[in-house]
PDB file of C-alpha atoms in Angstrom:
ATOM      1  CA  MET A1248      69.200  58.839  44.367  1.00 46.00           C
ATOM      2  CA  LYS A1249      67.311  62.130  44.482  1.00 43.00           C
ATOM      3  CA  ASN A1250      65.524  61.213  41.252  1.00 56.00           C
ATOM      4  CA  LEU A1251      63.929  58.251  43.035  1.00 55.00           C
ATOM      5  CA  ASN A1252      62.235  60.584  45.505  1.00 57.00           C
ATOM      6  CA  MET A1253      60.243  62.012  42.601  1.00 62.00           C
ATOM      7  CA  LEU A1254      58.830  58.649  41.525  1.00 68.00           C
ATOM      8  CA  HIS A1255      56.831  55.911  43.219  1.00 76.00           C
ATOM      9  CA  LEU A1256      58.519  52.496  43.157  1.00 81.00           C
ATOM     10  CA  ASN A1257      55.227  50.754  42.343  1.00 84.00           C
ATOM     11  CA  GLY A1258      54.870  52.905  39.253  1.00 86.00           C
ATOM     12  CA  LEU A1259      58.348  52.038  38.036  1.00 88.00           C
ATOM     13  CA  ARG A1260      57.694  48.370  38.736  1.00 89.00           C
ATOM     14  CA  ALA A1261      54.493  48.511  36.676  1.00 89.00           C
ATOM     15  CA  VAL A1262      56.275  50.239  33.789  1.00 89.00           C
ATOM     16  CA  GLU A1263      59.075  47.653  33.823  1.00 90.00           C
ATOM     17  CA  ALA A1264      56.679  44.681  33.985  1.00 89.00           C
ATOM     18  CA  VAL A1265      54.507  45.945  31.121  1.00 89.00           C
ATOM     19  CA  ALA A1266      57.577  46.608  28.973  1.00 89.00           C
ATOM     20  CA  ARG A1267      59.072  43.196  29.667  1.00 90.00           C
ATOM     21  CA  LEU A1268      55.848  41.177  29.339  1.00 88.00           C
ATOM     22  CA  GLY A1269      54.149  43.179  26.589  1.00 86.00           C
ATOM     23  CA  SER A1270      50.688  43.660  28.074  1.00 86.00           C
ATOM     24  CA  LEU A1271      48.816  45.062  31.048  1.00 87.00           C
ATOM     25  CA  GLN A1272      47.205  41.678  31.696  1.00 86.00           C
ATOM     26  CA  ALA A1273      50.510  39.811  31.904  1.00 85.00           C
ATOM     27  CA  ALA A1274      51.957  42.474  34.171  1.00 85.00           C
ATOM     28  CA  ALA A1275      48.878  42.348  36.416  1.00 85.00           C
ATOM     29  CA  GLU A1276      49.178  38.561  36.764  1.00 82.00           C
ATOM     30  CA  GLU A1277      52.846  38.804  37.692  1.00 82.00           C
ATOM     31  CA  MET A1278      52.279  41.624  40.202  1.00 81.00           C
ATOM     32  CA  GLY A1279      49.128  40.079  41.674  1.00 81.00           C
ATOM     33  CA  VAL A1280      46.936  43.136  41.078  1.00 83.00           C
ATOM     34  CA  THR A1281      44.180  44.155  38.667  1.00 89.00           C
ATOM     35  CA  ILE A1282      44.732  45.352  35.121  1.00 88.00           C
ATOM     36  CA  GLY A1283      43.219  48.685  36.107  1.00 88.00           C
ATOM     37  CA  ALA A1284      45.709  49.093  38.935  1.00 88.00           C
ATOM     38  CA  VAL A1285      48.645  48.459  36.602  1.00 88.00           C
ATOM     39  CA  SER A1286      47.242  50.895  34.045  1.00 89.00           C
ATOM     40  CA  GLN A1287      46.896  53.627  36.679  1.00 90.00           C
ATOM     41  CA  GLN A1288      50.433  53.023  37.953  1.00 90.00           C
ATOM     42  CA  VAL A1289      51.807  53.320  34.420  1.00 90.00           C
ATOM     43  CA  ILE A1290      49.895  56.547  33.797  1.00 90.00           C
ATOM     44  CA  LYS A1291      51.146  58.052  37.080  1.00 90.00           C
ATOM     45  CA  ALA A1292      54.724  57.009  36.342  1.00 87.00           C
ATOM     46  CA  GLU A1293      54.578  58.582  32.876  1.00 88.00           C
ATOM     47  CA  ALA A1294      53.216  61.778  34.399  1.00 88.00           C
ATOM     48  CA  GLN A1295      56.009  61.861  36.982  1.00 87.00           C
ATOM     49  CA  LEU A1296      58.605  61.196  34.282  1.00 87.00           C
ATOM     50  CA  GLY A1297      57.101  63.928  32.133  1.00 86.00           C
ATOM     51  CA  ARG A1298      57.103  61.710  29.034  1.00 87.00           C
ATOM     52  CA  SER A1299      55.263  58.820  27.436  1.00 90.00           C
ATOM     53  CA  VAL A1300      56.896  55.426  27.721  1.00 90.00           C
ATOM     54  CA  PHE A1301      54.534  53.280  25.634  1.00 91.00           C
ATOM     55  CA  LEU A1302      52.718  53.346  22.349  1.00 87.00           C
ATOM     56  CA  ARG A1303      49.214  52.003  23.030  1.00 86.00           C
ATOM     57  CA  GLN A1304      48.144  49.516  20.363  1.00 81.00           C
ATOM     58  CA  PRO A1305      45.183  47.096  20.154  1.00 79.00           C
ATOM     59  CA  LYS A1306      47.515  44.118  20.596  1.00 75.00           C
ATOM     60  CA  GLY A1307      49.429  45.493  23.548  1.00 77.00           C
ATOM     61  CA  MET A1308      51.789  48.108  24.914  1.00 84.00           C
ATOM     62  CA  VAL A1309      54.876  48.784  22.783  1.00 88.00           C
ATOM     63  CA  PRO A1310      57.776  50.688  24.380  1.00 89.00           C
ATOM     64  CA  LEU A1311      58.813  53.820  22.518  1.00 90.00           C
ATOM     65  CA  ASP A1312      62.324  53.659  21.109  1.00 90.00           C
ATOM     66  CA  ALA A1313      63.433  56.622  23.207  1.00 88.00           C
ATOM     67  CA  ALA A1314      62.335  54.808  26.382  1.00 87.00           C
ATOM     68  CA  ARG A1315      64.107  51.496  25.745  1.00 90.00           C
ATOM     69  CA  PRO A1316      67.449  52.408  27.397  1.00 89.00           C
ATOM     70  CA  MET A1317      65.605  53.456  30.556  1.00 87.00           C
ATOM     71  CA  LEU A1318      63.490  50.289  30.547  1.00 87.00           C
ATOM     72  CA  ALA A1319      66.560  48.069  30.178  1.00 88.00           C
ATOM     73  CA  ARG A1320      68.118  49.712  33.244  1.00 87.00           C
ATOM     74  CA  LEU A1321      64.878  49.292  35.180  1.00 85.00           C
ATOM     75  CA  THR A1322      64.849  45.564  34.384  1.00 83.00           C
ATOM     76  CA  GLU A1323      68.441  45.241  35.572  1.00 83.00           C
ATOM     77  CA  GLY A1324      67.665  47.200  38.715  1.00 82.00           C
ATOM     78  CA  PHE A1325      64.560  45.252  39.702  1.00 78.00           C
ATOM     79  CA  ARG A1326      66.342  41.970  39.023  1.00 76.00           C
ATOM     80  CA  ALA A1327      69.182  43.001  41.330  1.00 73.00           C
ATOM     81  CA  LEU A1328      66.692  44.209  43.937  1.00 74.00           C
ATOM     82  CA  SER A1329      64.767  40.925  43.815  1.00 70.00           C
ATOM     83  CA  GLN A1330      67.959  38.924  44.163  1.00 66.00           C
ATOM     84  CA  GLY A1331      68.947  41.019  47.160  1.00 65.00           C
ATOM     85  CA  VAL A1332      65.575  40.371  48.801  1.00 59.00           C
ATOM     86  CA  ALA A1333      65.853  36.648  48.055  1.00 60.00           C
ATOM     87  CA  LEU A1334      69.309  36.533  49.630  1.00 58.00           C
ATOM     88  CA  GLY A1335      67.984  38.296  52.686  1.00 57.00           C
ATOM     89  CA  ARG A1336      65.218  35.724  53.051  1.00 54.00           C
ATOM     90  CA  SER A1337      67.335  32.632  52.487  1.00 53.00           C
ATOM     91  CA  ALA A1338      68.712  32.377  55.996  1.00 51.00           C
ATOM     92  CA  ASP A1339      68.513  28.587  55.885  1.00 64.00           C
ATOM     93  CA  GLU A1340      71.117  27.470  53.357  1.00 79.00           C
ATOM     94  CA  ASN A1341      69.942  23.872  53.704  1.00 89.00           C
ATOM     95  CA  LEU A1342      66.354  24.581  52.628  1.00 94.00           C
ATOM     96  CA  LEU A1343      65.756  24.206  48.881  1.00 95.00           C
ATOM     97  CA  THR A1344      62.468  25.419  47.406  1.00 95.00           C
ATOM     98  CA  VAL A1345      61.469  23.847  44.092  1.00 96.00           C
ATOM     99  CA  SER A1346      58.507  24.978  41.985  1.00 95.00           C
ATOM    100  CA  VAL A1347      56.920  22.252  39.837  1.00 95.00           C
ATOM    101  CA  ALA A1348      53.606  21.474  38.184  1.00 94.00           C
ATOM    102  CA  PRO A1349      51.355  19.353  40.430  1.00 94.00           C
ATOM    103  CA  VAL A1350      51.241  16.470  37.935  1.00 94.00           C
ATOM    104  CA  PHE A1351      55.053  16.341  37.718  1.00 95.00           C
ATOM    105  CA  ALA A1352      55.340  16.411  41.493  1.00 95.00           C
ATOM    106  CA  ALA A1353      52.751  13.683  42.054  1.00 94.00           C
ATOM    107  CA  ARG A1354      53.594  11.297  39.218  1.00 95.00           C
ATOM    108  CA  PHE A1355      57.359  11.628  38.915  1.00 95.00           C
ATOM    109  CA  LEU A1356      59.122  13.585  41.634  1.00 95.00           C
ATOM    110  CA  VAL A1357      57.776  12.329  44.972  1.00 94.00           C
ATOM    111  CA  HIS A1358      58.556   8.684  44.152  1.00 92.00           C
ATOM    112  CA  ARG A1359      62.220   9.521  43.627  1.00 95.00           C
ATOM    113  CA  LEU A1360      62.987  12.050  46.360  1.00 95.00           C
ATOM    114  CA  GLU A1361      64.259   9.437  48.783  1.00 95.00           C
ATOM    115  CA  SER A1362      67.296   8.859  46.570  1.00 95.00           C
ATOM    116  CA  PHE A1363      68.070  12.581  46.681  1.00 97.00           C
ATOM    117  CA  SER A1364      67.731  12.646  50.467  1.00 96.00           C
ATOM    118  CA  ARG A1365      70.098   9.695  50.820  1.00 96.00           C
ATOM    119  CA  ARG A1366      72.667  11.458  48.682  1.00 95.00           C
ATOM    120  CA  HIS A1367      72.216  14.889  50.333  1.00 96.00           C
ATOM    121  CA  PRO A1368      70.864  14.298  53.858  1.00 95.00           C
ATOM    122  CA  LEU A1369      71.475  17.893  54.998  1.00 94.00           C
ATOM    123  CA  ILE A1370      69.310  19.465  52.285  1.00 96.00           C
ATOM    124  CA  ARG A1371      65.622  19.793  53.128  1.00 95.00           C
ATOM    125  CA  LEU A1372      63.200  20.182  50.240  1.00 95.00           C
ATOM    126  CA  ARG A1373      60.126  22.357  50.041  1.00 95.00           C
ATOM    127  CA  ILE A1374      58.080  21.450  46.960  1.00 95.00           C
ATOM    128  CA  GLU A1375      55.698  24.119  45.690  1.00 93.00           C
ATOM    129  CA  ALA A1376      53.285  22.356  43.344  1.00 93.00           C
ATOM    130  CA  THR A1377      51.580  24.954  41.171  1.00 89.00           C
ATOM    131  CA  THR A1378      50.738  25.603  37.531  1.00 86.00           C
ATOM    132  CA  ALA A1379      51.700  29.268  37.937  1.00 85.00           C
ATOM    133  CA  LEU A1380      55.158  30.265  36.716  1.00 83.00           C
ATOM    134  CA  ALA A1381      57.246  31.077  39.760  1.00 83.00           C
ATOM    135  CA  ASP A1382      59.121  34.385  39.786  1.00 82.00           C
ATOM    136  CA  LEU A1383      62.672  33.164  40.338  1.00 85.00           C
ATOM    137  CA  ASN A1384      64.016  36.690  40.600  1.00 80.00           C
ATOM    138  CA  GLY A1385      61.916  37.433  43.645  1.00 73.00           C
ATOM    139  CA  GLY A1386      60.521  35.398  46.517  1.00 73.00           C
ATOM    140  CA  ASP A1387      61.832  32.160  47.938  1.00 85.00           C
ATOM    141  CA  VAL A1388      61.824  29.753  44.979  1.00 91.00           C
ATOM    142  CA  ASP A1389      65.337  28.504  44.196  1.00 93.00           C
ATOM    143  CA  LEU A1390      64.603  26.654  40.963  1.00 94.00           C
ATOM    144  CA  ALA A1391      61.710  25.462  38.844  1.00 95.00           C
ATOM    145  CA  ILE A1392      60.932  22.542  36.573  1.00 96.00           C
ATOM    146  CA  ARG A1393      58.792  23.570  33.637  1.00 94.00           C
ATOM    147  CA  VAL A1394      57.384  21.950  30.512  1.00 94.00           C
ATOM    148  CA  GLY A1395      57.425  24.111  27.402  1.00 93.00           C
ATOM    149  CA  ARG A1396      59.663  25.287  24.618  1.00 93.00           C
ATOM    150  CA  GLY A1397      62.356  26.745  26.855  1.00 92.00           C
ATOM    151  CA  VAL A1398      61.669  30.413  26.184  1.00 89.00           C
ATOM    152  CA  TRP A1399      60.951  32.323  29.374  1.00 89.00           C
ATOM    153  CA  PRO A1400      62.234  35.875  29.967  1.00 87.00           C
ATOM    154  CA  GLY A1401      64.676  36.671  32.735  1.00 86.00           C
ATOM    155  CA  VAL A1402      65.752  33.091  33.564  1.00 90.00           C
ATOM    156  CA  ASP A1403      68.174  30.398  32.422  1.00 93.00           C
ATOM    157  CA  ALA A1404      66.470  27.273  31.038  1.00 95.00           C
ATOM    158  CA  GLU A1405      68.322  23.981  30.547  1.00 96.00           C
ATOM    159  CA  LEU A1406      66.688  21.198  28.549  1.00 96.00           C
ATOM    160  CA  LEU A1407      66.526  18.019  30.620  1.00 96.00           C
ATOM    161  CA  MET A1408      64.494  15.803  28.318  1.00 95.00           C
ATOM    162  CA  GLU A1409      62.442  16.210  25.162  1.00 96.00           C
ATOM    163  CA  GLN A1410      58.796  15.383  25.750  1.00 96.00           C
ATOM    164  CA  ARG A1411      57.565  12.351  23.813  1.00 96.00           C
ATOM    165  CA  VAL A1412      54.068  10.890  23.919  1.00 96.00           C
ATOM    166  CA  PHE A1413      52.764   7.336  23.525  1.00 97.00           C
ATOM    167  CA  PRO A1414      49.596   5.355  24.323  1.00 97.00           C
ATOM    168  CA  VAL A1415      49.200   3.666  27.699  1.00 97.00           C
ATOM    169  CA  CYS A1416      46.387   1.503  29.026  1.00 96.00           C
ATOM    170  CA  ALA A1417      45.572  -1.107  31.639  1.00 96.00           C
ATOM    171  CA  PRO A1418      47.067  -4.576  31.039  1.00 95.00           C
ATOM    172  CA  ALA A1419      43.659  -6.112  30.312  1.00 94.00           C
ATOM    173  CA  LEU A1420      43.023  -3.655  27.473  1.00 94.00           C
ATOM    174  CA  ALA A1421      46.567  -4.013  26.138  1.00 93.00           C
ATOM    175  CA  ALA A1422      45.961  -7.725  25.552  1.00 89.00           C
ATOM    176  CA  GLU A1423      43.572  -6.758  22.743  1.00 84.00           C
ATOM    177  CA  LEU A1424      46.204  -4.755  20.853  1.00 92.00           C
ATOM    178  CA  ARG A1425      48.239  -6.451  18.126  1.00 92.00           C
ATOM    179  CA  GLU A1426      48.887  -3.615  15.693  1.00 94.00           C
ATOM    180  CA  PRO A1427      48.613   0.176  15.915  1.00 95.00           C
ATOM    181  CA  ALA A1428      45.236   0.370  14.174  1.00 95.00           C
ATOM    182  CA  ASP A1429      43.718  -1.767  16.959  1.00 95.00           C
ATOM    183  CA  ILE A1430      44.012   1.180  19.309  1.00 94.00           C
ATOM    184  CA  LEU A1431      41.245   2.954  17.381  1.00 95.00           C
ATOM    185  CA  ARG A1432      38.781   0.454  18.861  1.00 93.00           C
ATOM    186  CA  LEU A1433      39.529   1.591  22.413  1.00 95.00           C
ATOM    187  CA  PRO A1434      37.857   4.613  24.041  1.00 96.00           C
ATOM    188  CA  ALA A1435      40.222   7.529  24.616  1.00 96.00           C
ATOM    189  CA  ILE A1436      40.739   9.344  27.922  1.00 96.00           C
ATOM    190  CA  ILE A1437      41.385  12.976  26.964  1.00 95.00           C
ATOM    191  CA  ASP A1438      43.442  15.580  28.822  1.00 94.00           C
ATOM    192  CA  GLY A1439      41.419  18.681  27.968  1.00 93.00           C
ATOM    193  CA  PRO A1440      44.047  21.412  28.537  1.00 90.00           C
ATOM    194  CA  SER A1441      46.815  19.465  26.783  1.00 91.00           C
ATOM    195  CA  ALA A1442      48.882  21.330  24.196  1.00 90.00           C
ATOM    196  CA  PHE A1443      48.818  18.311  21.848  1.00 92.00           C
ATOM    197  CA  SER A1444      46.250  15.795  20.601  1.00 93.00           C
ATOM    198  CA  TRP A1445      46.157  12.163  19.514  1.00 95.00           C
ATOM    199  CA  ASP A1446      46.978  13.310  15.993  1.00 95.00           C
ATOM    200  CA  VAL A1447      50.649  13.660  17.046  1.00 95.00           C
ATOM    201  CA  TRP A1448      51.014   9.929  17.694  1.00 97.00           C
ATOM    202  CA  LEU A1449      48.532   8.675  15.084  1.00 96.00           C
ATOM    203  CA  GLN A1450      50.451  10.422  12.324  1.00 95.00           C
ATOM    204  CA  GLN A1451      53.693   8.782  13.438  1.00 94.00           C
ATOM    205  CA  ALA A1452      51.920   5.411  13.498  1.00 95.00           C
ATOM    206  CA  GLY A1453      50.755   5.750   9.893  1.00 95.00           C
ATOM    207  CA  LEU A1454      47.192   6.521  10.975  1.00 95.00           C
ATOM    208  CA  ALA A1455      46.993  10.177   9.942  1.00 93.00           C
ATOM    209  CA  GLY A1456      43.430  11.415   9.647  1.00 91.00           C
ATOM    210  CA  ARG A1457      41.982   8.630  11.823  1.00 94.00           C
ATOM    211  CA  ARG A1458      40.092   9.576  14.970  1.00 92.00           C
ATOM    212  CA  MET A1459      39.867   8.181  18.468  1.00 93.00           C
ATOM    213  CA  THR A1460      36.494   7.729  20.177  1.00 92.00           C
ATOM    214  CA  THR A1461      36.391   9.921  23.267  1.00 92.00           C
ATOM    215  CA  ARG A1462      35.057   8.416  26.491  1.00 88.00           C
ATOM    216  CA  HIS A1463      36.009  10.934  29.215  1.00 92.00           C
ATOM    217  CA  VAL A1464      37.591  14.384  29.210  1.00 95.00           C
ATOM    218  CA  PHE A1465      39.373  15.673  32.322  1.00 96.00           C
ATOM    219  CA  ASN A1466      40.983  19.025  33.026  1.00 93.00           C
ATOM    220  CA  ASP A1467      43.916  17.379  34.799  1.00 93.00           C
ATOM    221  CA  ALA A1468      46.415  14.860  33.398  1.00 95.00           C
ATOM    222  CA  SER A1469      46.712  13.109  36.750  1.00 95.00           C
ATOM    223  CA  LEU A1470      42.973  12.347  36.732  1.00 96.00           C
ATOM    224  CA  CYS A1471      43.329  11.023  33.188  1.00 96.00           C
ATOM    225  CA  LEU A1472      46.023   8.659  34.384  1.00 96.00           C
ATOM    226  CA  ASP A1473      43.855   7.408  37.262  1.00 96.00           C
ATOM    227  CA  ALA A1474      40.971   6.725  34.867  1.00 97.00           C
ATOM    228  CA  THR A1475      43.344   4.882  32.517  1.00 97.00           C
ATOM    229  CA  MET A1476      44.703   2.717  35.341  1.00 97.00           C
ATOM    230  CA  ALA A1477      41.091   1.899  36.218  1.00 96.00           C
ATOM    231  CA  GLY A1478      40.663   0.392  32.753  1.00 95.00           C
ATOM    232  CA  GLN A1479      38.347   3.085  31.406  1.00 96.00           C
ATOM    233  CA  GLY A1480      40.266   3.659  28.198  1.00 96.00           C
ATOM    234  CA  VAL A1481      43.594   4.493  26.606  1.00 97.00           C
ATOM    235  CA  MET A1482      45.537   7.695  27.235  1.00 97.00           C
ATOM    236  CA  LEU A1483      48.236   9.549  25.346  1.00 97.00           C
ATOM    237  CA  ALA A1484      50.872   9.941  28.059  1.00 96.00           C
ATOM    238  CA  TRP A1485      54.475  11.114  28.305  1.00 96.00           C
ATOM    239  CA  GLN A1486      57.577   9.834  30.082  1.00 95.00           C
ATOM    240  CA  THR A1487      57.406  11.586  33.463  1.00 95.00           C
ATOM    241  CA  LEU A1488      53.638  11.190  33.760  1.00 95.00           C
ATOM    242  CA  ALA A1489      53.441   7.440  33.177  1.00 95.00           C
ATOM    243  CA  SER A1490      56.831   6.103  34.312  1.00 94.00           C
ATOM    244  CA  PHE A1491      55.923   5.093  37.865  1.00 94.00           C
ATOM    245  CA  ALA A1492      52.651   3.389  36.875  1.00 95.00           C
ATOM    246  CA  LEU A1493      54.518   1.530  34.124  1.00 95.00           C
ATOM    247  CA  GLU A1494      57.194   0.412  36.573  1.00 92.00           C
ATOM    248  CA  GLN A1495      54.478  -0.885  38.916  1.00 93.00           C
ATOM    249  CA  GLY A1496      52.729  -2.761  36.122  1.00 94.00           C
ATOM    250  CA  ARG A1497      49.509  -0.805  36.574  1.00 95.00           C
ATOM    251  CA  LEU A1498      49.841   0.491  33.028  1.00 96.00           C
ATOM    252  CA  VAL A1499      51.261  -0.992  29.847  1.00 96.00           C
ATOM    253  CA  LYS A1500      52.901   0.750  26.915  1.00 95.00           C
ATOM    254  CA  PRO A1501      51.668  -1.494  24.083  1.00 95.00           C
ATOM    255  CA  PHE A1502      53.813  -0.048  21.300  1.00 95.00           C
ATOM    256  CA  ALA A1503      57.385   1.201  21.273  1.00 93.00           C
ATOM    257  CA  LEU A1504      56.701   4.168  19.001  1.00 94.00           C
ATOM    258  CA  GLU A1505      56.919   7.579  20.663  1.00 95.00           C
ATOM    259  CA  ALA A1506      56.100  10.936  19.064  1.00 96.00           C
ATOM    260  CA  ALA A1507      57.834  14.201  19.903  1.00 95.00           C
ATOM    261  CA  THR A1508      55.587  17.105  20.912  1.00 95.00           C
ATOM    262  CA  GLY A1509      58.125  19.860  20.261  1.00 94.00           C
ATOM    263  CA  MET A1510      58.231  20.629  23.981  1.00 95.00           C
ATOM    264  CA  GLY A1511      60.526  19.494  26.756  1.00 96.00           C
ATOM    265  CA  HIS A1512      61.192  19.375  30.473  1.00 96.00           C
ATOM    266  CA  TYR A1513      63.430  22.248  31.530  1.00 96.00           C
ATOM    267  CA  LEU A1514      65.416  23.098  34.635  1.00 96.00           C
ATOM    268  CA  VAL A1515      64.863  26.811  35.230  1.00 95.00           C
ATOM    269  CA  THR A1516      67.139  28.936  37.438  1.00 94.00           C
ATOM    270  CA  ARG A1517      67.965  32.574  38.065  1.00 90.00           C
ATOM    271  CA  ALA A1518      69.904  34.124  35.212  1.00 88.00           C
ATOM    272  CA  GLY A1519      73.372  35.570  35.452  1.00 82.00           C
ATOM    273  CA  ILE A1520      74.450  34.219  38.844  1.00 84.00           C
ATOM    274  CA  ARG A1521      76.440  31.269  40.148  1.00 88.00           C
ATOM    275  CA  GLN A1522      73.888  28.908  41.638  1.00 90.00           C
ATOM    276  CA  PRO A1523      74.197  27.959  45.339  1.00 92.00           C
ATOM    277  CA  ALA A1524      75.544  24.510  46.203  1.00 93.00           C
ATOM    278  CA  LYS A1525      72.081  23.207  47.124  1.00 95.00           C
ATOM    279  CA  VAL A1526      70.726  24.166  43.687  1.00 95.00           C
ATOM    280  CA  ARG A1527      73.672  22.557  41.913  1.00 95.00           C
ATOM    281  CA  ALA A1528      73.217  19.378  43.965  1.00 97.00           C
ATOM    282  CA  PHE A1529      69.536  19.076  43.067  1.00 97.00           C
ATOM    283  CA  ALA A1530      70.216  19.904  39.418  1.00 97.00           C
ATOM    284  CA  ASP A1531      72.883  17.174  39.166  1.00 97.00           C
ATOM    285  CA  TRP A1532      70.580  14.623  40.780  1.00 97.00           C
ATOM    286  CA  LEU A1533      67.617  15.568  38.568  1.00 97.00           C
ATOM    287  CA  ARG A1534      69.704  15.363  35.394  1.00 96.00           C
ATOM    288  CA  ALA A1535      70.748  11.837  36.319  1.00 96.00           C
ATOM    289  CA  GLU A1536      67.162  10.801  37.063  1.00 95.00           C
ATOM    290  CA  MET A1537      65.859  12.219  33.791  1.00 94.00           C
ATOM    291  CA  GLN A1538      68.682  10.662  31.769  1.00 92.00           C
ATOM    292  CA  ALA A1539      67.959   7.266  33.349  1.00 91.00           C
ATOM    293  CA  LEU A1540      64.258   7.612  32.528  1.00 90.00           C
ATOM    294  CA  ASP A1541      65.068   8.630  28.968  1.00 83.00           C
ATOM    295  CA  ARG A1542      67.161   5.478  28.453  1.00 77.00           C
ATOM    296  CA  GLU A1543      65.137   2.841  30.203  1.00 66.00           C
ATOM    297  CA  VAL A1544      62.538   0.522  28.741  1.00 45.00           C
ATOM    298  CA  VAL A1545      59.823   0.728  31.346  1.00 43.00           C
ATOM    299  CA  THR A1546      57.613  -2.166  30.275  1.00 43.00           C
ATOM    300  CA  PRO A1547      57.636  -5.002  27.752  1.00 42.00           C
ATOM    301  CA  ALA A1548      54.962  -5.181  25.106  1.00 45.00           C
ATOM    302  CA  PRO A1549      52.102  -7.501  26.069  1.00 44.00           C
ATOM    303  CA  ALA A1550      51.631 -10.883  24.446  1.00 39.00           C
ATOM    304  CA  GLY A1551      50.415 -10.479  20.911  1.00 43.00           C
ATOM    305  CA  ALA A1552      51.385  -6.847  20.593  1.00 41.00           C
ATOM    306  CA  SER A1553      54.039  -5.607  18.204  1.00 40.00           C
ATOM    307  CA  PRO A1554      57.086  -4.415  20.188  1.00 38.00           C
ATOM    308  CA  THR A1555      57.992  -2.036  17.390  1.00 38.00           C
ATOM    309  CA  LEU A1556      56.175  -0.394  14.531  1.00 39.00           C
ATOM    310  CA  PRO A1557      57.055  -0.883  10.854  1.00 34.00           C
TER     311      PRO A1557
END
């Protein structure tokens, strides 16, 4: 313990974050400080240690081989410290904090929470809707639902459902669609930040190289969905985004073909621990909901449209 008196904890935290994340910028975002502040903390920590920890390269900070054993222990230590702080804060065992993207919360989760509450009336939910990746090893978040490829450091990620995309539009527009090529006549509502484009579905439909005509571009998928429900065009949606609007009949899925994006919906929890009962209860319920969504046929094809593709 005497060795800790010679070093500042913030400096060690900066060193560990840079080593784990690979860059000053990523470490600064996680710690909520500036890049310059992280850089200064690393420099001070190296001076106090009396040795260099990183090799500075144009593409990032690479830990020196001789420093890797120390860095691994620091990661273990800060993880244990964060878990201890989280346990100290979680005085209410019936409060479950879930971190989700705003679009997932608004378009999928909130419509289904009543069934969870009926099944587990003693568990109160606090939904944190944010695009930022929650730090599950520190703070109050108990679990997260993320869309991606399932590779996030320091957490356990369980695939709930592969993400598949398909066109959706208002019923009036769907009446004009009889074969996949007809969709090229409709204006497209584009989700600007999306990790995939219309090419994913068009290729599966035998329309590789064809282009959609863009009408509107939004920086939020939920706004795209609202514009699509208003009849302004056709959108490339996915299961959790469009399911409720399809169930209500406000949108139609004109063709059965779905295209995989290579990403999925993941349940993300703290690594290396037995999850509390409230986390296990929510995870079981969410698995069942996602499995039901993955199986169900949410809407019939409109009159004149092909229910399947050749």
